[in-house]
Amino acid sequence: MNYQNINLKLPKMRMSRTAITTCTRNWLAKFGPTRPTLVRLIMLTGAIAGVIACEEPKEIGLPPTTPVDVFYTDTISVQRSTILLDSTRSYLSKNFLVGRYSDPTFGKIQATAYSQLSLGGITFEPKDGSTAIPAEQLVYDSTRLYVTVSYVYGDTLQSQELRVHRLTQPLSTTINYDINTSIPYESEPIARRTITPQPNTTRQVSFTVSDAFGRDLLSIANKDAAKTNAAFQEQFRGLAITSQSATNAALLGFEAIDANSIAFVRLFYHKTGATTSSTQDFLLSGARFNQIKADRTGTPLANLGPQQALRPSAVGGRTFIQTATGVTTKLQFPGLDNLKQQGRIAINRADLIITPKAPPSGLYYLPPFLALGEVNAQNRLIRTTPNQFLQLVQAPQVLFDRIESSWTAPQVAQYDSRTKSYTVQLSGYFQSIIAGLTPNNGLAIITPGLSSLSPVNSQGGLSFAQYYYVNDQVTQAVLDGDASAKLIVFYTVSR
C-alpha cells in the first residue's frame, strides 16, 4: 500500500551531552483507571528508565559514565490516508441530528433522530389531595413537543419541514446503535413544522402534536404504564424526527438533554370543573441515536469503502475528516524505525501539528477539537468497551499520585485560530512503540463535539461528559499536502 510521505531522512541538531529527565506528556492508555492501563504504564515507565539508566557516579558531582545526547528533528515521516470506519457509534448522543445538506467533498448527507420517551423519574398519577382522579374526570386539552435548536450546519437560508413519527418497534437500552441503524416508524406524522434555521443562536421550537397521540398519553394516567419507565415504554415505543428539506439545506442539532434545556413532550389536561390546566412532561432522554446516511457519488470519496485506505496521491494529495459520517484520516509514523537504529531512545517531547485547509465556504466549519484513537491493522478503532476507545489520555501531574482522577480524560487538541492548527503531544505513544509495548499501526483522528465536553473543570481545563462521542456534531476538515501533518520531536540517545 502506497502513501504520501514526508522525507524519511533524520537530520539531527545536537543540543546537549548531559543527561536530562525524560518527560512524557501523554500516554496511550485505556479510557479510565483500569488495571490494564496501570500495567501498561508501569511497563512503559520501566522501559524509559532503562533507556536513560547509566552507571552511578562514585562521587557527587561527577558526570554520568554513559554518553547521553539530546537531539531535535522535524522530518520524521508521517503517512496519511483516508479511511472509512466500519462502525460509528451514535447511541446516547447529546444532540439529535435532523436534516439534509450537500457539499462537493463529502456528498449528500441526511440525518434522522430516534428516541424513546421517558417518564423522567416522575410518575403520571394525577391526584385530588391524596386520592387518584378517576379517568372519566380527566379532560384532554392539547399536546406539544419542545426542542432546543443549538446547532446548524449548512445553508441557514433554506427552510425545511420537520416531521415527528411514532416508532413501530421499540428501542433497546442494550444495543449500541450506530449511524447505519434504522428503526421503522409510522408513515403518518404526529407533528410537523416548517422552520428556517438561525445561525449562531439557540432557540426553543415547539410543535403541535396530534390530539390522538395526546389522548393516548392521557389514557395511561393512574395506570401501571404511568408508574415505571419500563411499563411506559412498552406502550409508547418512541419517536423519529425526520426532515423533508431539499438536499442543499442544513443539518440541525437539537439538544437531547442538557444542563440548560431538554427535549420533551408536554401534555396539557384538566380535571372536570377546573379552570386551569395541569401538565405532564415526557422526556426524549431514554435510548436514542442518530441515523446518518451519506451519498458520496461524484465526490473524491466515491470509491471509499470500510477497512480500505484511500491514498492521498489518488485525490490530489488530500485526506479527509468527517467522523460523524465515518470518514477520517489515519496517521502512521514509519520514521520511528529510523530512530531505533541510533541506539537506546527516550522521547522527551513529540508534537504533532495538524493544519487543515480553510473550509470552502461559510456554510461549513472545522471541528472545534481533535483527538486521536488507536486503530488496528484493519483500520478499526480499538475499543476498551463498546462505548470507549483506546486513545491518548492526559498525562498525570504526578505519575502515581491521584491516579484515578488523572486517567479519566482523553487528550484533546483545541483549534488554535492564531496558528490555524491543532497540536497533539505524542511522546508517550512514541515511547510505547519504541519500547515494544504498542504496535505501530497508527492513529485515527476523531472529532468530539462541543457538547461532549463540559466547559471547565476545577483546574480550568476541559472535562468529559459521560461518554466520549465522535459524532454528536457534523464538521469537516481536509488535510492537503505534506505540511498538513508535521512532527517535531526531541529525543535522547544513550549508547
mmCIF file of C-alpha atoms in Angstrom, residues 124-431:
data_model
loop_
_atom_site.group_PDB
_atom_site.id
_atom_site.type_symbol
_atom_site.label_atom_id
_atom_site.label_comp_id
_atom_site.label_asym_id
_atom_site.label_seq_id
_atom_site.Cartn_x
_atom_site.Cartn_y
_atom_site.Cartn_z
ATOM 1 C CA PHE A 124 -48.095 10.260 35.890
ATOM 2 C CA GLU A 125 -50.582 9.939 38.742
ATOM 3 C CA PRO A 126 -52.934 12.969 38.908
ATOM 4 C CA LYS A 127 -54.478 13.278 42.362
ATOM 5 C CA ASP A 128 -57.015 15.357 44.186
ATOM 6 C CA GLY A 129 -55.286 15.626 47.516
ATOM 7 C CA SER A 130 -54.225 12.068 48.233
ATOM 8 C CA THR A 131 -56.924 10.491 46.060
ATOM 9 C CA ALA A 132 -56.282 9.468 42.442
ATOM 10 C CA ILE A 133 -58.501 11.317 39.960
ATOM 11 C CA PRO A 134 -60.734 8.853 38.042
ATOM 12 C CA ALA A 135 -60.067 8.630 34.300
ATOM 13 C CA GLU A 136 -63.549 9.929 33.422
ATOM 14 C CA GLN A 137 -62.782 13.204 35.259
ATOM 15 C CA LEU A 138 -59.584 13.914 33.287
ATOM 16 C CA VAL A 139 -60.202 16.173 30.282
ATOM 17 C CA TYR A 140 -57.666 16.412 27.438
ATOM 18 C CA ASP A 141 -56.591 19.913 26.321
ATOM 19 C CA SER A 142 -53.558 19.709 23.960
ATOM 20 C CA THR A 143 -50.055 18.321 23.462
ATOM 21 C CA ARG A 144 -46.826 19.992 22.326
ATOM 22 C CA LEU A 145 -43.267 18.882 21.602
ATOM 23 C CA TYR A 146 -40.432 21.245 22.633
ATOM 24 C CA VAL A 147 -36.864 21.069 21.293
ATOM 25 C CA THR A 148 -33.948 23.492 21.505
ATOM 26 C CA VAL A 149 -32.085 24.155 18.244
ATOM 27 C CA SER A 150 -28.479 24.861 19.208
ATOM 28 C CA TYR A 151 -26.532 23.756 16.143
ATOM 29 C CA VAL A 152 -26.851 24.405 12.400
ATOM 30 C CA TYR A 153 -24.525 23.046 9.707
ATOM 31 C CA GLY A 154 -25.178 24.082 6.123
ATOM 32 C CA ASP A 155 -27.386 26.646 4.391
ATOM 33 C CA THR A 156 -29.249 28.622 7.050
ATOM 34 C CA LEU A 157 -31.440 30.384 4.455
ATOM 35 C CA GLN A 158 -33.244 27.200 3.433
ATOM 36 C CA SER A 159 -36.489 26.402 5.250
ATOM 37 C CA GLN A 160 -37.266 22.772 5.986
ATOM 38 C CA GLU A 161 -40.254 20.855 7.245
ATOM 39 C CA LEU A 162 -39.582 18.663 10.256
ATOM 40 C CA ARG A 163 -41.872 15.726 10.959
ATOM 41 C CA VAL A 164 -42.328 13.602 14.076
ATOM 42 C CA HIS A 165 -43.429 9.959 13.753
ATOM 43 C CA ARG A 166 -44.302 7.191 16.214
ATOM 44 C CA LEU A 167 -41.943 4.198 16.135
ATOM 45 C CA THR A 168 -43.481 0.814 15.374
ATOM 46 C CA GLN A 169 -40.642 -1.083 17.075
ATOM 47 C CA PRO A 170 -39.128 -0.311 20.479
ATOM 48 C CA LEU A 171 -35.595 0.904 21.066
ATOM 49 C CA SER A 172 -33.340 -1.173 23.280
ATOM 50 C CA THR A 173 -31.040 0.008 26.038
ATOM 51 C CA THR A 174 -28.696 -2.930 25.356
ATOM 52 C CA ILE A 175 -27.934 -2.219 21.670
ATOM 53 C CA ASN A 176 -25.012 0.040 20.773
ATOM 54 C CA TYR A 177 -26.744 1.836 17.888
ATOM 55 C CA ASP A 178 -24.581 3.324 15.155
ATOM 56 C CA ILE A 179 -25.193 5.714 12.264
ATOM 57 C CA ASN A 180 -26.318 2.894 9.943
ATOM 58 C CA THR A 181 -29.190 1.748 12.168
ATOM 59 C CA SER A 182 -32.807 2.290 11.139
ATOM 60 C CA ILE A 183 -35.995 1.700 13.167
ATOM 61 C CA PRO A 184 -39.391 1.527 11.359
ATOM 62 C CA TYR A 185 -41.952 4.227 12.101
ATOM 63 C CA GLU A 186 -45.486 5.131 11.117
ATOM 64 C CA SER A 187 -45.788 6.951 7.802
ATOM 65 C CA GLU A 188 -48.295 9.492 9.128
ATOM 66 C CA PRO A 189 -46.571 12.082 11.359
ATOM 67 C CA ILE A 190 -48.000 13.093 14.717
ATOM 68 C CA ALA A 191 -46.412 16.565 14.418
ATOM 69 C CA ARG A 192 -44.869 18.738 11.746
ATOM 70 C CA ARG A 193 -43.465 22.238 11.476
ATOM 71 C CA THR A 194 -41.543 24.278 8.913
ATOM 72 C CA ILE A 195 -38.638 26.258 10.327
ATOM 73 C CA THR A 196 -35.825 28.409 8.990
ATOM 74 C CA PRO A 197 -32.591 27.937 10.967
ATOM 75 C CA GLN A 198 -30.888 30.913 12.538
ATOM 76 C CA PRO A 199 -27.061 30.754 12.655
ATOM 77 C CA ASN A 200 -25.188 31.276 15.925
ATOM 78 C CA THR A 201 -28.354 31.267 18.023
ATOM 79 C CA THR A 202 -30.013 28.896 20.462
ATOM 80 C CA ARG A 203 -33.782 28.893 20.432
ATOM 81 C CA GLN A 204 -36.631 26.700 21.563
ATOM 82 C CA VAL A 205 -39.007 25.417 18.899
ATOM 83 C CA SER A 206 -42.400 23.845 19.663
ATOM 84 C CA PHE A 207 -44.589 21.514 17.591
ATOM 85 C CA THR A 208 -48.313 20.949 17.884
ATOM 86 C CA VAL A 209 -48.755 17.204 18.452
ATOM 87 C CA SER A 210 -51.799 15.334 17.196
ATOM 88 C CA ASP A 211 -54.726 15.038 19.619
ATOM 89 C CA ALA A 212 -54.878 11.274 19.027
ATOM 90 C CA PHE A 213 -51.369 10.859 20.407
ATOM 91 C CA GLY A 214 -52.089 13.219 23.294
ATOM 92 C CA ARG A 215 -55.216 11.309 24.275
ATOM 93 C CA ASP A 216 -53.194 8.088 24.252
ATOM 94 C CA LEU A 217 -50.828 9.701 26.738
ATOM 95 C CA LEU A 218 -53.700 10.878 28.939
ATOM 96 C CA SER A 219 -55.279 7.421 28.900
ATOM 97 C CA ILE A 220 -52.438 5.924 30.972
ATOM 98 C CA ALA A 221 -52.887 8.323 33.897
ATOM 99 C CA ASN A 222 -53.075 6.455 37.208
ATOM 100 C CA LYS A 223 -52.438 3.120 35.461
ATOM 101 C CA ASP A 224 -49.446 0.791 35.565
ATOM 102 C CA ALA A 225 -47.975 2.291 32.369
ATOM 103 C CA ALA A 226 -47.678 5.653 34.171
ATOM 104 C CA LYS A 227 -45.635 4.327 37.075
ATOM 105 C CA THR A 228 -42.396 2.926 35.607
ATOM 106 C CA ASN A 229 -40.340 3.667 32.524
ATOM 107 C CA ALA A 230 -40.338 0.009 31.535
ATOM 108 C CA ALA A 231 -44.138 -0.190 31.511
ATOM 109 C CA PHE A 232 -44.481 3.214 29.853
ATOM 110 C CA GLN A 233 -42.042 2.378 27.055
ATOM 111 C CA GLU A 234 -43.847 -0.885 26.311
ATOM 112 C CA GLN A 235 -46.828 1.191 25.237
ATOM 113 C CA PHE A 236 -45.008 4.207 23.775
ATOM 114 C CA ARG A 237 -42.108 2.833 21.744
ATOM 115 C CA GLY A 238 -40.567 6.180 20.865
ATOM 116 C CA LEU A 239 -40.340 8.865 18.195
ATOM 117 C CA ALA A 240 -38.458 9.537 14.958
ATOM 118 C CA ILE A 241 -37.764 13.104 13.818
ATOM 119 C CA THR A 242 -37.264 13.475 10.065
ATOM 120 C CA SER A 243 -36.740 16.304 7.600
ATOM 121 C CA GLN A 244 -38.415 16.944 4.249
ATOM 122 C CA SER A 245 -35.892 19.610 3.250
ATOM 123 C CA ALA A 246 -34.108 19.943 -0.061
ATOM 124 C CA THR A 247 -30.729 18.198 -0.209
ATOM 125 C CA ASN A 248 -28.888 21.540 -0.137
ATOM 126 C CA ALA A 249 -30.355 22.740 3.170
ATOM 127 C CA ALA A 250 -28.755 22.127 6.592
ATOM 128 C CA LEU A 251 -28.374 19.702 9.457
ATOM 129 C CA LEU A 252 -29.986 20.864 12.691
ATOM 130 C CA GLY A 253 -28.849 19.847 16.157
ATOM 131 C CA PHE A 254 -31.428 19.582 18.960
ATOM 132 C CA GLU A 255 -30.157 19.215 22.500
ATOM 133 C CA ALA A 256 -31.454 15.901 23.843
ATOM 134 C CA ILE A 257 -30.722 16.636 27.487
ATOM 135 C CA ASP A 258 -28.530 19.422 28.803
ATOM 136 C CA ALA A 259 -27.979 21.443 31.945
ATOM 137 C CA ASN A 260 -29.998 24.298 30.461
ATOM 138 C CA SER A 261 -32.508 22.620 28.147
ATOM 139 C CA ILE A 262 -34.183 19.313 27.343
ATOM 140 C CA ALA A 263 -36.345 17.879 24.590
ATOM 141 C CA PHE A 264 -39.777 16.859 25.863
ATOM 142 C CA VAL A 265 -43.454 16.289 25.077
ATOM 143 C CA ARG A 266 -45.830 18.270 27.303
ATOM 144 C CA LEU A 267 -49.380 17.076 27.837
ATOM 145 C CA PHE A 268 -51.996 19.666 28.913
ATOM 146 C CA TYR A 269 -55.141 18.434 30.681
ATOM 147 C CA HIS A 270 -57.551 19.450 33.447
ATOM 148 C CA LYS A 271 -59.930 17.905 35.922
ATOM 149 C CA THR A 272 -63.636 18.305 35.184
ATOM 150 C CA GLY A 273 -64.737 21.637 36.575
ATOM 151 C CA ALA A 274 -61.209 23.064 36.905
ATOM 152 C CA THR A 275 -60.454 26.412 35.269
ATOM 153 C CA THR A 276 -56.696 25.887 34.745
ATOM 154 C CA SER A 277 -54.680 23.197 33.007
ATOM 155 C CA SER A 278 -52.277 20.775 34.597
ATOM 156 C CA THR A 279 -49.258 19.414 32.727
ATOM 157 C CA GLN A 280 -47.211 16.239 32.496
ATOM 158 C CA ASP A 281 -43.829 16.136 30.715
ATOM 159 C CA PHE A 282 -42.373 13.119 28.900
ATOM 160 C CA LEU A 283 -38.648 13.435 28.131
ATOM 161 C CA LEU A 284 -36.770 12.381 24.995
ATOM 162 C CA SER A 285 -33.987 11.154 27.263
ATOM 163 C CA GLY A 286 -34.152 7.375 27.020
ATOM 164 C CA ALA A 287 -32.366 5.248 24.440
ATOM 165 C CA ARG A 288 -31.619 7.447 21.403
ATOM 166 C CA PHE A 289 -29.378 7.645 18.359
ATOM 167 C CA ASN A 290 -28.863 9.410 15.026
ATOM 168 C CA GLN A 291 -29.016 7.678 11.674
ATOM 169 C CA ILE A 292 -26.670 9.444 9.230
ATOM 170 C CA LYS A 293 -26.707 8.497 5.546
ATOM 171 C CA ALA A 294 -24.062 9.680 3.085
ATOM 172 C CA ASP A 295 -24.264 9.534 -0.696
ATOM 173 C CA ARG A 296 -20.692 10.178 -1.922
ATOM 174 C CA THR A 297 -21.423 9.621 -5.622
ATOM 175 C CA GLY A 298 -19.436 12.057 -7.755
ATOM 176 C CA THR A 299 -17.138 13.151 -4.887
ATOM 177 C CA PRO A 300 -13.434 12.413 -4.234
ATOM 178 C CA LEU A 301 -14.642 9.835 -1.687
ATOM 179 C CA ALA A 302 -16.913 7.929 -4.074
ATOM 180 C CA ASN A 303 -14.750 4.787 -4.009
ATOM 181 C CA LEU A 304 -14.015 4.771 -0.283
ATOM 182 C CA GLY A 305 -15.123 1.571 1.462
ATOM 183 C CA PRO A 306 -14.869 0.146 5.012
ATOM 184 C CA GLN A 307 -11.411 -1.072 6.067
ATOM 185 C CA GLN A 308 -9.878 0.465 2.965
ATOM 186 C CA ALA A 309 -7.277 3.226 2.847
ATOM 187 C CA LEU A 310 -7.562 5.938 0.186
ATOM 188 C CA ARG A 311 -4.079 7.165 -0.745
ATOM 189 C CA PRO A 312 -3.520 10.935 -0.902
ATOM 190 C CA SER A 313 -1.956 10.512 -4.335
ATOM 191 C CA ALA A 314 -5.355 9.341 -5.652
ATOM 192 C CA VAL A 315 -7.109 12.551 -4.571
ATOM 193 C CA GLY A 316 -4.622 15.346 -5.206
ATOM 194 C CA GLY A 317 -2.559 14.926 -2.035
ATOM 195 C CA ARG A 318 -5.540 15.301 0.296
ATOM 196 C CA THR A 319 -7.013 13.306 3.163
ATOM 197 C CA PHE A 320 -10.404 13.951 4.742
ATOM 198 C CA ILE A 321 -12.057 14.122 8.179
ATOM 199 C CA GLN A 322 -15.775 13.921 8.924
ATOM 200 C CA THR A 323 -16.094 11.334 11.657
ATOM 201 C CA ALA A 324 -19.855 11.810 12.104
ATOM 202 C CA THR A 325 -20.218 10.038 8.742
ATOM 203 C CA GLY A 326 -17.390 7.585 9.449
ATOM 204 C CA VAL A 327 -14.755 9.326 7.264
ATOM 205 C CA THR A 328 -11.450 10.204 8.872
ATOM 206 C CA THR A 329 -7.687 10.455 8.409
ATOM 207 C CA LYS A 330 -5.338 7.748 9.641
ATOM 208 C CA LEU A 331 -1.791 8.772 10.602
ATOM 209 C CA GLN A 332 1.179 6.394 10.669
ATOM 210 C CA PHE A 333 4.781 7.018 11.720
ATOM 211 C CA PRO A 334 7.214 4.625 9.975
ATOM 212 C CA GLY A 335 10.097 7.023 10.671
ATOM 213 C CA LEU A 336 10.213 5.779 14.256
ATOM 214 C CA ASP A 337 12.110 2.739 12.962
ATOM 215 C CA ASN A 338 14.928 5.077 11.915
ATOM 216 C CA LEU A 339 15.202 6.413 15.449
ATOM 217 C CA LYS A 340 15.561 2.956 16.952
ATOM 218 C CA GLN A 341 18.646 2.330 14.800
ATOM 219 C CA GLN A 342 20.541 5.144 16.570
ATOM 220 C CA GLY A 343 20.704 3.415 19.969
ATOM 221 C CA ARG A 344 18.603 3.412 23.086
ATOM 222 C CA ILE A 345 16.000 6.142 22.628
ATOM 223 C CA ALA A 346 13.927 8.158 25.089
ATOM 224 C CA ILE A 347 11.331 10.503 23.620
ATOM 225 C CA ASN A 348 11.416 13.771 25.562
ATOM 226 C CA ARG A 349 8.711 15.561 23.630
ATOM 227 C CA ALA A 350 6.851 14.919 20.370
ATOM 228 C CA ASP A 351 4.388 17.443 18.977
ATOM 229 C CA LEU A 352 2.125 16.582 16.057
ATOM 230 C CA ILE A 353 0.874 19.744 14.347
ATOM 231 C CA ILE A 354 -2.202 19.284 12.165
ATOM 232 C CA THR A 355 -3.015 22.183 9.832
ATOM 233 C CA PRO A 356 -6.235 21.771 7.796
ATOM 234 C CA LYS A 357 -7.374 23.796 4.823
ATOM 235 C CA ALA A 358 -9.917 26.519 5.460
ATOM 236 C CA PRO A 359 -13.469 25.266 4.689
ATOM 237 C CA PRO A 360 -14.652 26.144 1.169
ATOM 238 C CA SER A 361 -17.413 28.467 2.334
ATOM 239 C CA GLY A 362 -19.111 29.926 5.375
ATOM 240 C CA LEU A 363 -21.652 27.092 5.284
ATOM 241 C CA TYR A 364 -19.264 24.528 6.802
ATOM 242 C CA TYR A 365 -16.697 24.753 9.569
ATOM 243 C CA LEU A 366 -13.804 22.953 11.148
ATOM 244 C CA PRO A 367 -14.159 20.742 14.232
ATOM 245 C CA PRO A 368 -13.500 22.702 17.429
ATOM 246 C CA PHE A 369 -11.461 19.778 18.833
ATOM 247 C CA LEU A 370 -9.401 16.869 17.559
ATOM 248 C CA ALA A 371 -8.335 13.729 19.396
ATOM 249 C CA LEU A 372 -6.550 10.538 18.371
ATOM 250 C CA GLY A 373 -7.644 6.924 18.777
ATOM 251 C CA GLU A 374 -5.520 3.836 18.168
ATOM 252 C CA VAL A 375 -6.521 1.631 15.224
ATOM 253 C CA ASN A 376 -5.656 -1.946 14.361
ATOM 254 C CA ALA A 377 -4.226 -3.266 11.098
ATOM 255 C CA GLN A 378 -7.757 -3.442 9.635
ATOM 256 C CA ASN A 379 -8.307 0.316 10.210
ATOM 257 C CA ARG A 380 -10.795 -0.247 13.026
ATOM 258 C CA LEU A 381 -10.779 1.886 16.136
ATOM 259 C CA ILE A 382 -9.682 -0.245 19.075
ATOM 260 C CA ARG A 383 -12.276 -0.176 21.858
ATOM 261 C CA THR A 384 -11.741 -0.915 25.525
ATOM 262 C CA THR A 385 -15.524 -1.300 25.944
ATOM 263 C CA PRO A 386 -18.326 -0.989 23.349
ATOM 264 C CA ASN A 387 -18.525 2.723 24.185
ATOM 265 C CA GLN A 388 -14.890 3.697 24.736
ATOM 266 C CA PHE A 389 -11.767 3.936 22.604
ATOM 267 C CA LEU A 390 -8.106 3.191 23.244
ATOM 268 C CA GLN A 391 -6.735 6.682 22.870
ATOM 269 C CA LEU A 392 -4.206 9.218 24.037
ATOM 270 C CA VAL A 393 -5.011 10.494 27.526
ATOM 271 C CA GLN A 394 -3.915 13.472 29.574
ATOM 272 C CA ALA A 395 -0.702 12.907 31.485
ATOM 273 C CA PRO A 396 -0.944 12.726 35.257
ATOM 274 C CA GLN A 397 0.714 15.577 37.116
ATOM 275 C CA VAL A 398 2.459 13.091 39.384
ATOM 276 C CA LEU A 399 2.992 9.676 37.875
ATOM 277 C CA PHE A 400 1.366 7.521 40.519
ATOM 278 C CA ASP A 401 -0.258 10.159 42.699
ATOM 279 C CA ARG A 402 -4.048 10.567 42.471
ATOM 280 C CA ILE A 403 -4.058 8.133 39.560
ATOM 281 C CA GLU A 404 -7.834 7.773 39.302
ATOM 282 C CA SER A 405 -8.548 11.464 38.708
ATOM 283 C CA SER A 406 -5.626 11.791 36.314
ATOM 284 C CA TRP A 407 -6.593 8.962 33.961
ATOM 285 C CA THR A 408 -10.183 9.735 33.075
ATOM 286 C CA ALA A 409 -9.792 12.393 30.367
ATOM 287 C CA PRO A 410 -8.555 11.753 26.813
ATOM 288 C CA GLN A 411 -6.152 14.265 25.332
ATOM 289 C CA VAL A 412 -7.975 16.871 23.237
ATOM 290 C CA ALA A 413 -6.398 19.440 20.924
ATOM 291 C CA GLN A 414 -8.395 22.629 20.513
ATOM 292 C CA TYR A 415 -8.262 24.544 17.239
ATOM 293 C CA ASP A 416 -5.866 27.497 17.507
ATOM 294 C CA SER A 417 -7.269 30.323 15.387
ATOM 295 C CA ARG A 418 -3.933 32.161 15.507
ATOM 296 C CA THR A 419 -1.827 29.333 14.062
ATOM 297 C CA LYS A 420 -4.824 27.761 12.270
ATOM 298 C CA SER A 421 -3.783 24.362 13.567
ATOM 299 C CA TYR A 422 -4.206 21.694 16.256
ATOM 300 C CA THR A 423 -1.264 20.404 18.328
ATOM 301 C CA VAL A 424 -1.258 16.931 19.906
ATOM 302 C CA GLN A 425 1.546 15.570 22.074
ATOM 303 C CA LEU A 426 2.675 12.058 21.130
ATOM 304 C CA SER A 427 5.690 11.472 23.374
ATOM 305 C CA GLY A 428 4.127 8.686 25.443
ATOM 306 C CA TYR A 429 2.681 6.941 22.388
ATOM 307 C CA PHE A 430 6.022 7.049 20.563
ATOM 308 C CA GLN A 431 7.933 5.804 23.601
#
